[in-house]
GROMACS .gro file of C-alpha atoms in nm:
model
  135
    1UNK     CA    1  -0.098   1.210  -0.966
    2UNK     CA    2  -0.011   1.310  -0.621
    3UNK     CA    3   0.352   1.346  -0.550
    4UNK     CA    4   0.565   1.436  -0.885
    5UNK     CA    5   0.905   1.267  -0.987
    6UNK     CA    6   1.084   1.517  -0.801
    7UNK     CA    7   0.909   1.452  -0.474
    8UNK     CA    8   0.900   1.036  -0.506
    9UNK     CA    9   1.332   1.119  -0.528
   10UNK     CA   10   1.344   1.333  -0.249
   11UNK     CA   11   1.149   1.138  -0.007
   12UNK     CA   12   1.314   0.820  -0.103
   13UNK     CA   13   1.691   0.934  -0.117
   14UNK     CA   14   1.734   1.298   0.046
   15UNK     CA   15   1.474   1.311   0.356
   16UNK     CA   16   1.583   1.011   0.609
   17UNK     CA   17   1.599   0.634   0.658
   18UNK     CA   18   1.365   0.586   0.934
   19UNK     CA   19   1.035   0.506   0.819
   20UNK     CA   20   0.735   0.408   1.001
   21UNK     CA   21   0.565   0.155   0.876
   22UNK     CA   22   0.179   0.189   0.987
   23UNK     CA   23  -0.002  -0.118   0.921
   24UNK     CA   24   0.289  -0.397   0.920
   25UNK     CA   25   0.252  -0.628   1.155
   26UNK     CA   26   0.466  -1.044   1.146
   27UNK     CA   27   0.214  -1.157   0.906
   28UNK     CA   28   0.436  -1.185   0.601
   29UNK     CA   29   0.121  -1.262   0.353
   30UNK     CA   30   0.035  -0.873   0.391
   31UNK     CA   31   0.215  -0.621   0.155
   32UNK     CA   32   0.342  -0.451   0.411
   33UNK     CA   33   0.578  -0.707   0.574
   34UNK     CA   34   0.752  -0.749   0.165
   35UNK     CA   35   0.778  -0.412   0.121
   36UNK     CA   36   0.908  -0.324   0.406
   37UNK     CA   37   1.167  -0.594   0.339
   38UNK     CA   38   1.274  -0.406   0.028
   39UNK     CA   39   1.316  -0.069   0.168
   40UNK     CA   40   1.556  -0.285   0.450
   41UNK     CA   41   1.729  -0.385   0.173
   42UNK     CA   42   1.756  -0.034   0.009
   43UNK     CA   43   1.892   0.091   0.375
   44UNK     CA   44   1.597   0.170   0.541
   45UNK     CA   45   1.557   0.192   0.895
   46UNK     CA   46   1.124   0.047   0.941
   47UNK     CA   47   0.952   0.095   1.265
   48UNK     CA   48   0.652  -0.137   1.264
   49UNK     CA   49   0.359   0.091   1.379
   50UNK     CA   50   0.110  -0.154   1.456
   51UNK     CA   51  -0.197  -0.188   1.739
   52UNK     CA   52  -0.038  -0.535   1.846
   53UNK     CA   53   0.322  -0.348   1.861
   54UNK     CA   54   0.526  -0.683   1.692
   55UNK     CA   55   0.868  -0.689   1.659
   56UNK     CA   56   0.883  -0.753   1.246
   57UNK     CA   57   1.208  -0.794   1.056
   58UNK     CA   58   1.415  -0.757   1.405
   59UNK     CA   59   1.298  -0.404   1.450
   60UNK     CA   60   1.079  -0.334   1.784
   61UNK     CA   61   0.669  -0.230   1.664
   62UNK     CA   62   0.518   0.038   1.850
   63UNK     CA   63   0.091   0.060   1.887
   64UNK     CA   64   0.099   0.441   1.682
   65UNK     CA   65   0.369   0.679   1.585
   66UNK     CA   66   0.291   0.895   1.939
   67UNK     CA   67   0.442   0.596   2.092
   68UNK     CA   68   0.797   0.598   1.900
   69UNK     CA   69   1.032   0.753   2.107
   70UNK     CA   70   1.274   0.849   1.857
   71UNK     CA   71   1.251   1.093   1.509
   72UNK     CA   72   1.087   0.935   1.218
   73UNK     CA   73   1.157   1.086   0.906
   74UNK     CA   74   0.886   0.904   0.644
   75UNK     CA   75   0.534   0.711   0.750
   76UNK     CA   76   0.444   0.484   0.523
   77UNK     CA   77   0.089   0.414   0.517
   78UNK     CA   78  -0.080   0.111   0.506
   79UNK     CA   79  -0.459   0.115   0.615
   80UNK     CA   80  -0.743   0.156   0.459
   81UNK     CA   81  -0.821   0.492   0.301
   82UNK     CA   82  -1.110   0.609   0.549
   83UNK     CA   83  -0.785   0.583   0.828
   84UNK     CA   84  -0.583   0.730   0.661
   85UNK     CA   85  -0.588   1.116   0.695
   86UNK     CA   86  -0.577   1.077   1.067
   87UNK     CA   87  -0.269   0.876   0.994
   88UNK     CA   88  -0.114   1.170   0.826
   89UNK     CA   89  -0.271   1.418   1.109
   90UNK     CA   90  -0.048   1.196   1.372
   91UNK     CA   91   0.289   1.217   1.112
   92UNK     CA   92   0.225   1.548   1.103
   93UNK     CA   93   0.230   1.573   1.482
   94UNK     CA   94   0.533   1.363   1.540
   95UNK     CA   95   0.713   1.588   1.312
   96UNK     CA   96   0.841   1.359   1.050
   97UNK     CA   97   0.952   1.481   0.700
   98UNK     CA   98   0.710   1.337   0.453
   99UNK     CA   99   0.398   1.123   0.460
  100UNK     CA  100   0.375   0.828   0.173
  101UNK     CA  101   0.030   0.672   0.135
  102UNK     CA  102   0.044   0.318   0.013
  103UNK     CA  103  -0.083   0.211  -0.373
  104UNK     CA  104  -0.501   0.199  -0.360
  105UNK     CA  105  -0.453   0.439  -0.052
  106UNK     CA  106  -0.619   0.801  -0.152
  107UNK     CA  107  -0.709   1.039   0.048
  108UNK     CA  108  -0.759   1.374  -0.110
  109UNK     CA  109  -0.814   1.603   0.210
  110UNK     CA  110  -0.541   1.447   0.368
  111UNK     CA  111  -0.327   1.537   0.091
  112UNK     CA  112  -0.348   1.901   0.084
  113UNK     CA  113  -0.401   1.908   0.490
  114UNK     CA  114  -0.008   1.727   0.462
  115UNK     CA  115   0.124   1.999   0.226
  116UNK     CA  116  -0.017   2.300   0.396
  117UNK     CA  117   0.193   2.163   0.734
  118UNK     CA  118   0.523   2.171   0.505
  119UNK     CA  119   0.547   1.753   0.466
  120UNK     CA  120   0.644   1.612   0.094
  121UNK     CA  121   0.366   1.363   0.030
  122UNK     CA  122   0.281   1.054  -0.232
  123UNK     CA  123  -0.001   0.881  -0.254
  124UNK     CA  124  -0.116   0.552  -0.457
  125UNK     CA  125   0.213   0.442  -0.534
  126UNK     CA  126   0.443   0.194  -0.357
  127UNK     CA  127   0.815   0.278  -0.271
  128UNK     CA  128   0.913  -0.091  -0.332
  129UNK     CA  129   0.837  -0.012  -0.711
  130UNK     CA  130   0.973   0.366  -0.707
  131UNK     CA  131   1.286   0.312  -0.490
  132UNK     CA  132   1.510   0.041  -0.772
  133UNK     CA  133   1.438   0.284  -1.058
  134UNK     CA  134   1.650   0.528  -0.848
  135UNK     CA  135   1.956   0.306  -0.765
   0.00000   0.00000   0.00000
């Protein structure tokens, strides 16, 4: 499992409230438009990180995190696996806090790349599941 107990707590209740949401655009049959709703609802700020930049759920989307002109402290990731370690290169770069790749979304290398830079990281799990158990 990657990210223990300990970690899934931290990230969700001591690291931040903005998250960046890569991959959630206004199409509200995706995952990523419901989830995002939940972590709203659990006091979340989401930043839509999305190539058509969409305002979703009243906050303003950007194209990629470099764009975000403001701190982010968690991206949550939502593409495909073989997109996803640059993903976590670019949260990385923008200096957020910890990176949490999405359930089915694995990328091993991208993992322990995220670690080594000092960023808590999940991966194949969903906060929308792990945040309720903690409230």
């Amino acid at each position: 499992m990657y990210g223990d107990e300990a970690t899934v707590r931290r990230i969700l209740t001591e690291l931040g409230d903005t998250w960046a949401v890569v991959g959630l655009s206004g199409n509200s049959a995706r995952p990523a438009y419901r989830v995002a709703q939940v972590l709203q609802r659990f006091g979340k700020r989401i930043v839509p990180v999305h190539p058509k930049a969409e305002t979703v759920h009243g906050e303003r989307g950007y194209a990629c995190l470099a764009d975000i002109p403001f701190d982010v402290d968690v991206v949550d990731v939502f593409v495909n696996s073989s997109l996803a370690g640059a993903v976590a290169d670019e949260a990385v770069a923008k200096g957020a806090r910890a990176v949490w790749f999405q359930l089915g979304v694995v990328d091993e290398g991208a993992y322990a790349r995220t670690r080594e830079a000092g960023l808590d990281m999940v991966m194949d799990r969903c906060p929308a599941i792990e945040i309720p158990r903690l409230t």
